Amino acid sequence: MRNRFESFAGDIIELNRCLQKIKEQEMKRFGLKAGHTMCLYYLGKHPEGLTASQLTELCKEDKAAISRCLGQLMERELVSCRLPENKRSYRTLHFLTEQGQDIVRKMNDRIEYAVFHGGNGLSDGERENFYESLERILRNLTQYLEENEKAGEKSDGTQ
């Protein structure tokens, strides 16, 4: 019988390793880095623009990583920004330039191919069950972490 912890942890680690390697290989085609992938992806999905804070949340990255990424993408003229009227930089909207949009179209084709390849041999039902199960596991583990954090606060005397 397979050990559930070993299987789950090992498979998740390997999936993440594959995902990172795919990002590296695919983004190298455009002269970009793996870290640019999600920023470009979400900017492509939001033509109305996104703030750095919104990208931080969507990309599940820290502020510093998103700030560096945006700076690099602006240097490459793939992203531009527009300061709002009140000039607060954290509300600055970032947009893809035409060149950025072109790269995102090509990138999305490669993403579609990689996802198709990854799900090869799965029926639509199996694929749906997989994503539902993965989301449930994520919700359960998030809840577990929150409960442990609260229990830890109570046990060390902090509120």
Short mmCIF file of N, CA and C in Angstrom, two decimals:
data_model
loop_
_atom_site.label_atom_id
_atom_site.label_comp_id
_atom_site.label_asym_id
_atom_site.label_seq_id
_atom_site.Cartn_x
_atom_site.Cartn_y
_atom_site.Cartn_z
N MET A 1 0.85 -1.19 0.00
CA MET A 1 0.00 0.00 0.00
C MET A 1 0.88 1.24 0.00
N ARG A 2 0.53 2.18 -0.86
CA ARG A 2 1.31 3.42 -0.95
C ARG A 2 1.08 4.31 0.26
N ASN A 3 2.14 4.93 0.72
CA ASN A 3 2.02 5.88 1.81
C ASN A 3 1.44 7.17 1.23
N ARG A 4 0.29 7.61 1.75
CA ARG A 4 -0.40 8.78 1.19
C ARG A 4 0.43 10.04 1.30
N PHE A 5 1.11 10.24 2.42
CA PHE A 5 1.92 11.44 2.58
C PHE A 5 3.05 11.45 1.55
N GLU A 6 3.78 10.33 1.44
CA GLU A 6 4.89 10.27 0.49
C GLU A 6 4.40 10.49 -0.93
N SER A 7 3.31 9.85 -1.29
CA SER A 7 2.77 9.99 -2.65
C SER A 7 2.34 11.42 -2.92
N PHE A 8 1.57 11.98 -1.99
CA PHE A 8 1.05 13.34 -2.19
C PHE A 8 2.20 14.34 -2.25
N ALA A 9 3.07 14.32 -1.25
CA ALA A 9 4.17 15.29 -1.20
C ALA A 9 5.10 15.12 -2.40
N GLY A 10 5.47 13.89 -2.68
CA GLY A 10 6.38 13.64 -3.80
C GLY A 10 5.78 14.05 -5.13
N ASP A 11 4.51 13.73 -5.35
CA ASP A 11 3.86 14.08 -6.62
C ASP A 11 3.70 15.59 -6.77
N ILE A 12 3.32 16.26 -5.70
CA ILE A 12 3.16 17.72 -5.77
C ILE A 12 4.51 18.38 -6.04
N ILE A 13 5.55 17.91 -5.38
CA ILE A 13 6.90 18.47 -5.60
C ILE A 13 7.33 18.25 -7.05
N GLU A 14 7.11 17.04 -7.57
CA GLU A 14 7.49 16.75 -8.95
C GLU A 14 6.65 17.55 -9.95
N LEU A 15 5.35 17.70 -9.69
CA LEU A 15 4.51 18.53 -10.56
C LEU A 15 5.02 19.96 -10.58
N ASN A 16 5.36 20.49 -9.43
CA ASN A 16 5.88 21.85 -9.36
C ASN A 16 7.21 21.96 -10.11
N ARG A 17 8.06 20.97 -9.96
CA ARG A 17 9.34 20.96 -10.66
C ARG A 17 9.11 20.95 -12.18
N CYS A 18 8.18 20.11 -12.64
CA CYS A 18 7.85 20.06 -14.08
C CYS A 18 7.31 21.41 -14.55
N LEU A 19 6.41 21.98 -13.78
CA LEU A 19 5.81 23.27 -14.15
C LEU A 19 6.89 24.33 -14.28
N GLN A 20 7.81 24.39 -13.33
CA GLN A 20 8.88 25.39 -13.38
C GLN A 20 9.79 25.16 -14.58
N LYS A 21 10.10 23.91 -14.86
CA LYS A 21 10.96 23.59 -16.01
C LYS A 21 10.26 23.96 -17.32
N ILE A 22 8.97 23.69 -17.41
CA ILE A 22 8.21 24.06 -18.61
C ILE A 22 8.21 25.57 -18.78
N LYS A 23 7.99 26.31 -17.70
CA LYS A 23 8.02 27.77 -17.77
C LYS A 23 9.37 28.25 -18.26
N GLU A 24 10.45 27.67 -17.71
CA GLU A 24 11.80 28.06 -18.13
C GLU A 24 12.00 27.81 -19.62
N GLN A 25 11.66 26.60 -20.07
CA GLN A 25 11.86 26.24 -21.48
C GLN A 25 11.03 27.12 -22.41
N GLU A 26 9.78 27.31 -22.07
CA GLU A 26 8.88 28.05 -22.96
C GLU A 26 9.21 29.54 -22.98
N MET A 27 9.51 30.12 -21.85
CA MET A 27 9.78 31.55 -21.81
C MET A 27 11.13 31.88 -22.43
N LYS A 28 12.04 30.91 -22.41
CA LYS A 28 13.35 31.10 -23.04
C LYS A 28 13.17 31.38 -24.53
N ARG A 29 12.13 30.82 -25.14
CA ARG A 29 11.83 31.06 -26.56
C ARG A 29 11.64 32.55 -26.85
N PHE A 30 11.15 33.27 -25.85
CA PHE A 30 10.86 34.70 -26.01
C PHE A 30 11.94 35.58 -25.40
N GLY A 31 13.01 34.96 -24.91
CA GLY A 31 14.07 35.71 -24.26
C GLY A 31 13.65 36.20 -22.88
N LEU A 32 12.70 35.49 -22.26
CA LEU A 32 12.18 35.88 -20.95
C LEU A 32 12.49 34.80 -19.93
N LYS A 33 12.15 35.09 -18.69
CA LYS A 33 12.39 34.15 -17.59
C LYS A 33 11.09 33.52 -17.13
N ALA A 34 11.21 32.38 -16.47
CA ALA A 34 10.05 31.65 -15.94
C ALA A 34 9.20 32.56 -15.05
N GLY A 35 9.86 33.42 -14.28
CA GLY A 35 9.15 34.30 -13.36
C GLY A 35 8.24 35.32 -14.04
N HIS A 36 8.40 35.51 -15.32
CA HIS A 36 7.55 36.45 -16.05
C HIS A 36 6.22 35.83 -16.49
N THR A 37 6.15 34.52 -16.46
CA THR A 37 5.02 33.79 -17.02
C THR A 37 3.67 34.25 -16.47
N MET A 38 3.50 34.15 -15.17
CA MET A 38 2.18 34.40 -14.59
C MET A 38 1.80 35.87 -14.67
N CYS A 39 2.77 36.75 -14.55
CA CYS A 39 2.51 38.18 -14.67
C CYS A 39 1.96 38.49 -16.07
N LEU A 40 2.63 37.99 -17.09
CA LEU A 40 2.16 38.20 -18.46
C LEU A 40 0.81 37.52 -18.69
N TYR A 41 0.66 36.33 -18.17
CA TYR A 41 -0.59 35.58 -18.33
C TYR A 41 -1.77 36.38 -17.80
N TYR A 42 -1.66 36.87 -16.56
CA TYR A 42 -2.78 37.61 -15.96
C TYR A 42 -3.00 38.98 -16.61
N LEU A 43 -1.94 39.64 -17.01
CA LEU A 43 -2.13 40.90 -17.73
C LEU A 43 -2.84 40.64 -19.06
N GLY A 44 -2.57 39.51 -19.68
CA GLY A 44 -3.26 39.14 -20.90
C GLY A 44 -4.73 38.87 -20.68
N LYS A 45 -5.08 38.36 -19.52
CA LYS A 45 -6.48 38.08 -19.21
C LYS A 45 -7.24 39.33 -18.75
N HIS A 46 -6.51 40.41 -18.47
CA HIS A 46 -7.12 41.63 -17.95
C HIS A 46 -6.67 42.84 -18.78
N PRO A 47 -7.24 43.01 -19.97
CA PRO A 47 -6.84 44.14 -20.82
C PRO A 47 -7.15 45.50 -20.20
N GLU A 48 -8.03 45.52 -19.19
CA GLU A 48 -8.34 46.78 -18.50
C GLU A 48 -7.20 47.21 -17.58
N GLY A 49 -6.22 46.33 -17.40
CA GLY A 49 -5.06 46.64 -16.58
C GLY A 49 -5.19 46.09 -15.18
N LEU A 50 -4.05 45.88 -14.54
CA LEU A 50 -4.00 45.39 -13.17
C LEU A 50 -2.98 46.19 -12.39
N THR A 51 -3.23 46.36 -11.10
CA THR A 51 -2.25 46.99 -10.23
C THR A 51 -1.25 45.93 -9.77
N ALA A 52 -0.14 46.39 -9.22
CA ALA A 52 0.85 45.45 -8.68
C ALA A 52 0.22 44.62 -7.56
N SER A 53 -0.63 45.23 -6.76
CA SER A 53 -1.30 44.49 -5.67
C SER A 53 -2.20 43.39 -6.22
N GLN A 54 -2.93 43.70 -7.28
CA GLN A 54 -3.78 42.68 -7.89
C GLN A 54 -2.94 41.55 -8.47
N LEU A 55 -1.84 41.89 -9.12
CA LEU A 55 -0.95 40.86 -9.67
C LEU A 55 -0.34 40.01 -8.55
N THR A 56 0.00 40.64 -7.44
CA THR A 56 0.55 39.91 -6.30
C THR A 56 -0.43 38.83 -5.85
N GLU A 57 -1.69 39.21 -5.75
CA GLU A 57 -2.73 38.27 -5.32
C GLU A 57 -2.96 37.17 -6.37
N LEU A 58 -3.11 37.57 -7.62
CA LEU A 58 -3.39 36.59 -8.68
C LEU A 58 -2.23 35.62 -8.90
N CYS A 59 -1.01 36.14 -8.89
CA CYS A 59 0.18 35.31 -9.18
C CYS A 59 0.65 34.52 -7.97
N LYS A 60 0.10 34.83 -6.79
CA LYS A 60 0.52 34.16 -5.55
C LYS A 60 2.02 34.37 -5.30
N GLU A 61 2.46 35.61 -5.55
CA GLU A 61 3.86 35.99 -5.35
C GLU A 61 3.93 37.13 -4.34
N ASP A 62 5.12 37.41 -3.85
CA ASP A 62 5.26 38.54 -2.95
C ASP A 62 5.42 39.83 -3.75
N LYS A 63 5.21 40.95 -3.06
CA LYS A 63 5.25 42.27 -3.72
C LYS A 63 6.58 42.54 -4.41
N ALA A 64 7.67 42.18 -3.76
CA ALA A 64 8.99 42.46 -4.32
C ALA A 64 9.19 41.71 -5.64
N ALA A 65 8.76 40.45 -5.70
CA ALA A 65 8.92 39.66 -6.93
C ALA A 65 8.09 40.26 -8.06
N ILE A 66 6.88 40.70 -7.75
CA ILE A 66 6.01 41.30 -8.78
C ILE A 66 6.59 42.64 -9.22
N SER A 67 7.10 43.42 -8.30
CA SER A 67 7.70 44.70 -8.64
C SER A 67 8.90 44.52 -9.57
N ARG A 68 9.76 43.56 -9.25
CA ARG A 68 10.92 43.26 -10.11
C ARG A 68 10.45 42.81 -11.49
N CYS A 69 9.48 41.92 -11.50
CA CYS A 69 8.96 41.39 -12.77
C CYS A 69 8.40 42.52 -13.63
N LEU A 70 7.59 43.38 -13.05
CA LEU A 70 7.01 44.49 -13.81
C LEU A 70 8.11 45.41 -14.34
N GLY A 71 9.11 45.68 -13.51
CA GLY A 71 10.22 46.53 -13.95
C GLY A 71 10.94 45.92 -15.15
N GLN A 72 11.20 44.63 -15.08
CA GLN A 72 11.88 43.95 -16.19
C GLN A 72 11.02 43.95 -17.45
N LEU A 73 9.72 43.72 -17.29
CA LEU A 73 8.83 43.70 -18.45
C LEU A 73 8.65 45.08 -19.05
N MET A 74 8.70 46.12 -18.22
CA MET A 74 8.62 47.48 -18.75
C MET A 74 9.91 47.84 -19.49
N GLU A 75 11.06 47.40 -18.97
CA GLU A 75 12.34 47.62 -19.67
C GLU A 75 12.31 46.99 -21.06
N ARG A 76 11.68 45.84 -21.17
CA ARG A 76 11.60 45.13 -22.44
C ARG A 76 10.47 45.67 -23.32
N GLU A 77 9.75 46.67 -22.80
CA GLU A 77 8.62 47.31 -23.50
C GLU A 77 7.50 46.33 -23.82
N LEU A 78 7.29 45.38 -22.88
CA LEU A 78 6.18 44.44 -23.00
C LEU A 78 5.00 44.88 -22.15
N VAL A 79 5.28 45.73 -21.18
CA VAL A 79 4.27 46.25 -20.25
C VAL A 79 4.46 47.75 -20.14
N SER A 80 3.34 48.45 -20.05
CA SER A 80 3.37 49.89 -19.78
C SER A 80 2.46 50.15 -18.59
N CYS A 81 2.53 51.34 -18.05
CA CYS A 81 1.68 51.65 -16.91
C CYS A 81 1.12 53.06 -17.04
N ARG A 82 0.05 53.27 -16.32
CA ARG A 82 -0.61 54.57 -16.30
C ARG A 82 -0.89 54.93 -14.85
N LEU A 83 -0.31 56.06 -14.41
CA LEU A 83 -0.57 56.52 -13.04
C LEU A 83 -1.99 57.05 -12.94
N PRO A 84 -2.69 56.74 -11.86
CA PRO A 84 -4.03 57.30 -11.67
C PRO A 84 -3.94 58.79 -11.34
N GLU A 85 -5.08 59.43 -11.35
CA GLU A 85 -5.12 60.88 -11.11
C GLU A 85 -4.52 61.26 -9.76
N ASN A 86 -4.74 60.43 -8.74
CA ASN A 86 -4.24 60.79 -7.40
C ASN A 86 -2.76 60.46 -7.22
N LYS A 87 -2.12 59.92 -8.25
CA LYS A 87 -0.67 59.67 -8.30
C LYS A 87 -0.16 58.68 -7.25
N ARG A 88 -1.01 57.83 -6.73
CA ARG A 88 -0.57 56.81 -5.79
C ARG A 88 -0.05 55.62 -6.59
N SER A 89 1.23 55.34 -6.45
CA SER A 89 1.85 54.33 -7.31
C SER A 89 1.28 52.94 -7.10
N TYR A 90 0.79 52.61 -5.88
CA TYR A 90 0.25 51.28 -5.67
C TYR A 90 -1.07 51.07 -6.42
N ARG A 91 -1.64 52.15 -6.93
CA ARG A 91 -2.86 52.04 -7.74
C ARG A 91 -2.57 52.15 -9.24
N THR A 92 -1.32 52.18 -9.60
CA THR A 92 -0.92 52.27 -11.00
C THR A 92 -1.39 51.04 -11.75
N LEU A 93 -2.06 51.26 -12.86
CA LEU A 93 -2.50 50.14 -13.69
C LEU A 93 -1.41 49.79 -14.69
N HIS A 94 -1.19 48.49 -14.85
CA HIS A 94 -0.21 47.98 -15.80
C HIS A 94 -0.94 47.27 -16.93
N PHE A 95 -0.46 47.48 -18.14
CA PHE A 95 -1.07 46.94 -19.35
C PHE A 95 -0.01 46.29 -20.22
N LEU A 96 -0.45 45.36 -21.04
CA LEU A 96 0.44 44.82 -22.05
C LEU A 96 0.56 45.80 -23.21
N THR A 97 1.75 45.95 -23.73
CA THR A 97 1.93 46.72 -24.96
C THR A 97 1.54 45.80 -26.13
N GLU A 98 1.57 46.32 -27.35
CA GLU A 98 1.28 45.47 -28.51
C GLU A 98 2.27 44.31 -28.57
N GLN A 99 3.53 44.61 -28.33
CA GLN A 99 4.56 43.55 -28.34
C GLN A 99 4.27 42.54 -27.24
N GLY A 100 3.86 43.01 -26.07
CA GLY A 100 3.50 42.12 -24.96
C GLY A 100 2.30 41.25 -25.30
N GLN A 101 1.30 41.85 -25.97
CA GLN A 101 0.12 41.08 -26.37
C GLN A 101 0.50 39.98 -27.36
N ASP A 102 1.42 40.28 -28.26
CA ASP A 102 1.87 39.29 -29.23
C ASP A 102 2.54 38.11 -28.52
N ILE A 103 3.40 38.41 -27.56
CA ILE A 103 4.07 37.34 -26.81
C ILE A 103 3.05 36.53 -26.02
N VAL A 104 2.08 37.19 -25.41
CA VAL A 104 1.08 36.47 -24.62
C VAL A 104 0.24 35.56 -25.52
N ARG A 105 -0.09 35.98 -26.71
CA ARG A 105 -0.82 35.10 -27.63
C ARG A 105 -0.02 33.84 -27.92
N LYS A 106 1.25 34.01 -28.21
CA LYS A 106 2.13 32.86 -28.48
C LYS A 106 2.31 32.01 -27.22
N MET A 107 2.46 32.67 -26.10
CA MET A 107 2.62 31.97 -24.83
C MET A 107 1.38 31.14 -24.51
N ASN A 108 0.19 31.72 -24.74
CA ASN A 108 -1.06 31.00 -24.47
C ASN A 108 -1.21 29.77 -25.36
N ASP A 109 -0.73 29.85 -26.60
CA ASP A 109 -0.74 28.67 -27.47
C ASP A 109 0.11 27.56 -26.86
N ARG A 110 1.28 27.93 -26.35
CA ARG A 110 2.17 26.94 -25.73
C ARG A 110 1.58 26.39 -24.43
N ILE A 111 0.92 27.25 -23.66
CA ILE A 111 0.26 26.81 -22.42
C ILE A 111 -0.82 25.79 -22.76
N GLU A 112 -1.64 26.11 -23.76
CA GLU A 112 -2.72 25.21 -24.16
C GLU A 112 -2.15 23.86 -24.58
N TYR A 113 -1.07 23.87 -25.33
CA TYR A 113 -0.45 22.62 -25.78
C TYR A 113 0.09 21.83 -24.58
N ALA A 114 0.77 22.49 -23.65
CA ALA A 114 1.34 21.81 -22.48
C ALA A 114 0.24 21.21 -21.60
N VAL A 115 -0.84 21.96 -21.39
CA VAL A 115 -1.94 21.46 -20.57
C VAL A 115 -2.61 20.27 -21.27
N PHE A 116 -2.79 20.38 -22.57
CA PHE A 116 -3.36 19.27 -23.34
C PHE A 116 -2.47 18.03 -23.21
N HIS A 117 -1.18 18.23 -23.36
CA HIS A 117 -0.23 17.13 -23.27
C HIS A 117 -0.25 16.51 -21.87
N GLY A 118 -0.32 17.35 -20.85
CA GLY A 118 -0.33 16.87 -19.47
C GLY A 118 -1.56 16.02 -19.14
N GLY A 119 -2.68 16.36 -19.76
CA GLY A 119 -3.93 15.63 -19.50
C GLY A 119 -4.19 14.51 -20.50
N ASN A 120 -3.19 14.19 -21.32
CA ASN A 120 -3.34 13.16 -22.33
C ASN A 120 -3.78 11.84 -21.69
N GLY A 121 -4.83 11.24 -22.23
CA GLY A 121 -5.32 9.96 -21.73
C GLY A 121 -6.41 10.08 -20.68
N LEU A 122 -6.70 11.28 -20.23
CA LEU A 122 -7.77 11.48 -19.25
C LEU A 122 -9.08 11.78 -19.99
N SER A 123 -10.15 11.19 -19.50
CA SER A 123 -11.46 11.53 -20.05
C SER A 123 -11.86 12.89 -19.48
N ASP A 124 -12.89 13.48 -20.06
CA ASP A 124 -13.37 14.77 -19.54
C ASP A 124 -13.81 14.62 -18.08
N GLY A 125 -14.45 13.51 -17.76
CA GLY A 125 -14.90 13.26 -16.39
C GLY A 125 -13.74 13.11 -15.42
N GLU A 126 -12.71 12.38 -15.84
CA GLU A 126 -11.53 12.21 -14.99
C GLU A 126 -10.84 13.54 -14.76
N ARG A 127 -10.75 14.34 -15.80
CA ARG A 127 -10.13 15.65 -15.69
C ARG A 127 -10.92 16.53 -14.72
N GLU A 128 -12.23 16.53 -14.86
CA GLU A 128 -13.09 17.33 -13.97
C GLU A 128 -12.95 16.87 -12.52
N ASN A 129 -12.95 15.55 -12.31
CA ASN A 129 -12.78 15.00 -10.96
C ASN A 129 -11.43 15.38 -10.38
N PHE A 130 -10.39 15.34 -11.20
CA PHE A 130 -9.05 15.71 -10.73
C PHE A 130 -9.04 17.14 -10.21
N TYR A 131 -9.55 18.08 -11.01
CA TYR A 131 -9.51 19.49 -10.59
C TYR A 131 -10.41 19.74 -9.39
N GLU A 132 -11.57 19.08 -9.33
CA GLU A 132 -12.43 19.23 -8.15
C GLU A 132 -11.73 18.69 -6.90
N SER A 133 -11.08 17.54 -7.04
CA SER A 133 -10.36 16.95 -5.90
C SER A 133 -9.20 17.84 -5.47
N LEU A 134 -8.45 18.34 -6.42
CA LEU A 134 -7.33 19.21 -6.10
C LEU A 134 -7.80 20.48 -5.37
N GLU A 135 -8.89 21.07 -5.85
CA GLU A 135 -9.43 22.27 -5.18
C GLU A 135 -9.91 21.94 -3.77
N ARG A 136 -10.55 20.78 -3.59
CA ARG A 136 -11.03 20.38 -2.25
C ARG A 136 -9.84 20.18 -1.31
N ILE A 137 -8.79 19.51 -1.80
CA ILE A 137 -7.60 19.30 -0.97
C ILE A 137 -7.00 20.64 -0.58
N LEU A 138 -6.91 21.57 -1.52
CA LEU A 138 -6.37 22.89 -1.22
C LEU A 138 -7.21 23.61 -0.16
N ARG A 139 -8.53 23.59 -0.33
CA ARG A 139 -9.42 24.21 0.68
C ARG A 139 -9.23 23.57 2.05
N ASN A 140 -9.17 22.24 2.08
CA ASN A 140 -9.01 21.53 3.36
C ASN A 140 -7.69 21.86 4.02
N LEU A 141 -6.61 21.89 3.24
CA LEU A 141 -5.30 22.19 3.82
C LEU A 141 -5.20 23.65 4.26
N THR A 142 -5.85 24.55 3.53
CA THR A 142 -5.89 25.96 3.94
C THR A 142 -6.63 26.09 5.27
N GLN A 143 -7.75 25.39 5.39
CA GLN A 143 -8.52 25.40 6.64
C GLN A 143 -7.68 24.81 7.78
N TYR A 144 -6.98 23.72 7.50
CA TYR A 144 -6.11 23.09 8.50
C TYR A 144 -5.06 24.08 9.00
N LEU A 145 -4.43 24.80 8.08
CA LEU A 145 -3.42 25.79 8.46
C LEU A 145 -4.01 26.90 9.32
N GLU A 146 -5.18 27.40 8.92
CA GLU A 146 -5.84 28.45 9.70
C GLU A 146 -6.18 27.98 11.10
N GLU A 147 -6.70 26.77 11.22
CA GLU A 147 -7.04 26.22 12.54
C GLU A 147 -5.80 26.03 13.39
N ASN A 148 -4.72 25.52 12.79
CA ASN A 148 -3.46 25.34 13.53
C ASN A 148 -2.88 26.67 13.97
N GLU A 149 -3.00 27.69 13.11
CA GLU A 149 -2.49 29.00 13.47
C GLU A 149 -3.24 29.55 14.68
N LYS A 150 -4.56 29.40 14.68
CA LYS A 150 -5.36 29.88 15.81
C LYS A 150 -5.04 29.09 17.08
N ALA A 151 -4.88 27.78 16.94
CA ALA A 151 -4.54 26.94 18.10
C ALA A 151 -3.15 27.32 18.61
N GLY A 152 -2.23 27.62 17.72
CA GLY A 152 -0.87 28.04 18.13
C GLY A 152 -0.88 29.34 18.86
N GLU A 153 -1.74 30.27 18.42
CA GLU A 153 -1.85 31.57 19.09
C GLU A 153 -2.37 31.40 20.50
N LYS A 154 -3.33 30.51 20.67
CA LYS A 154 -3.90 30.29 22.00
C LYS A 154 -2.90 29.61 22.92
N SER A 155 -2.12 28.66 22.38
CA SER A 155 -1.18 27.93 23.22
C SER A 155 0.03 28.75 23.64
N ASP A 156 0.40 29.77 22.84
CA ASP A 156 1.56 30.57 23.24
C ASP A 156 1.15 31.87 23.95
N GLY A 157 -0.15 32.00 24.23
CA GLY A 157 -0.62 33.13 25.00
C GLY A 157 -0.95 34.37 24.21
N THR A 158 -0.70 34.38 22.90
CA THR A 158 -1.04 35.56 22.11
C THR A 158 -2.46 35.44 21.60
N GLN A 159 -3.00 36.54 21.23
CA GLN A 159 -4.40 36.55 20.75
C GLN A 159 -4.47 36.86 19.31
#
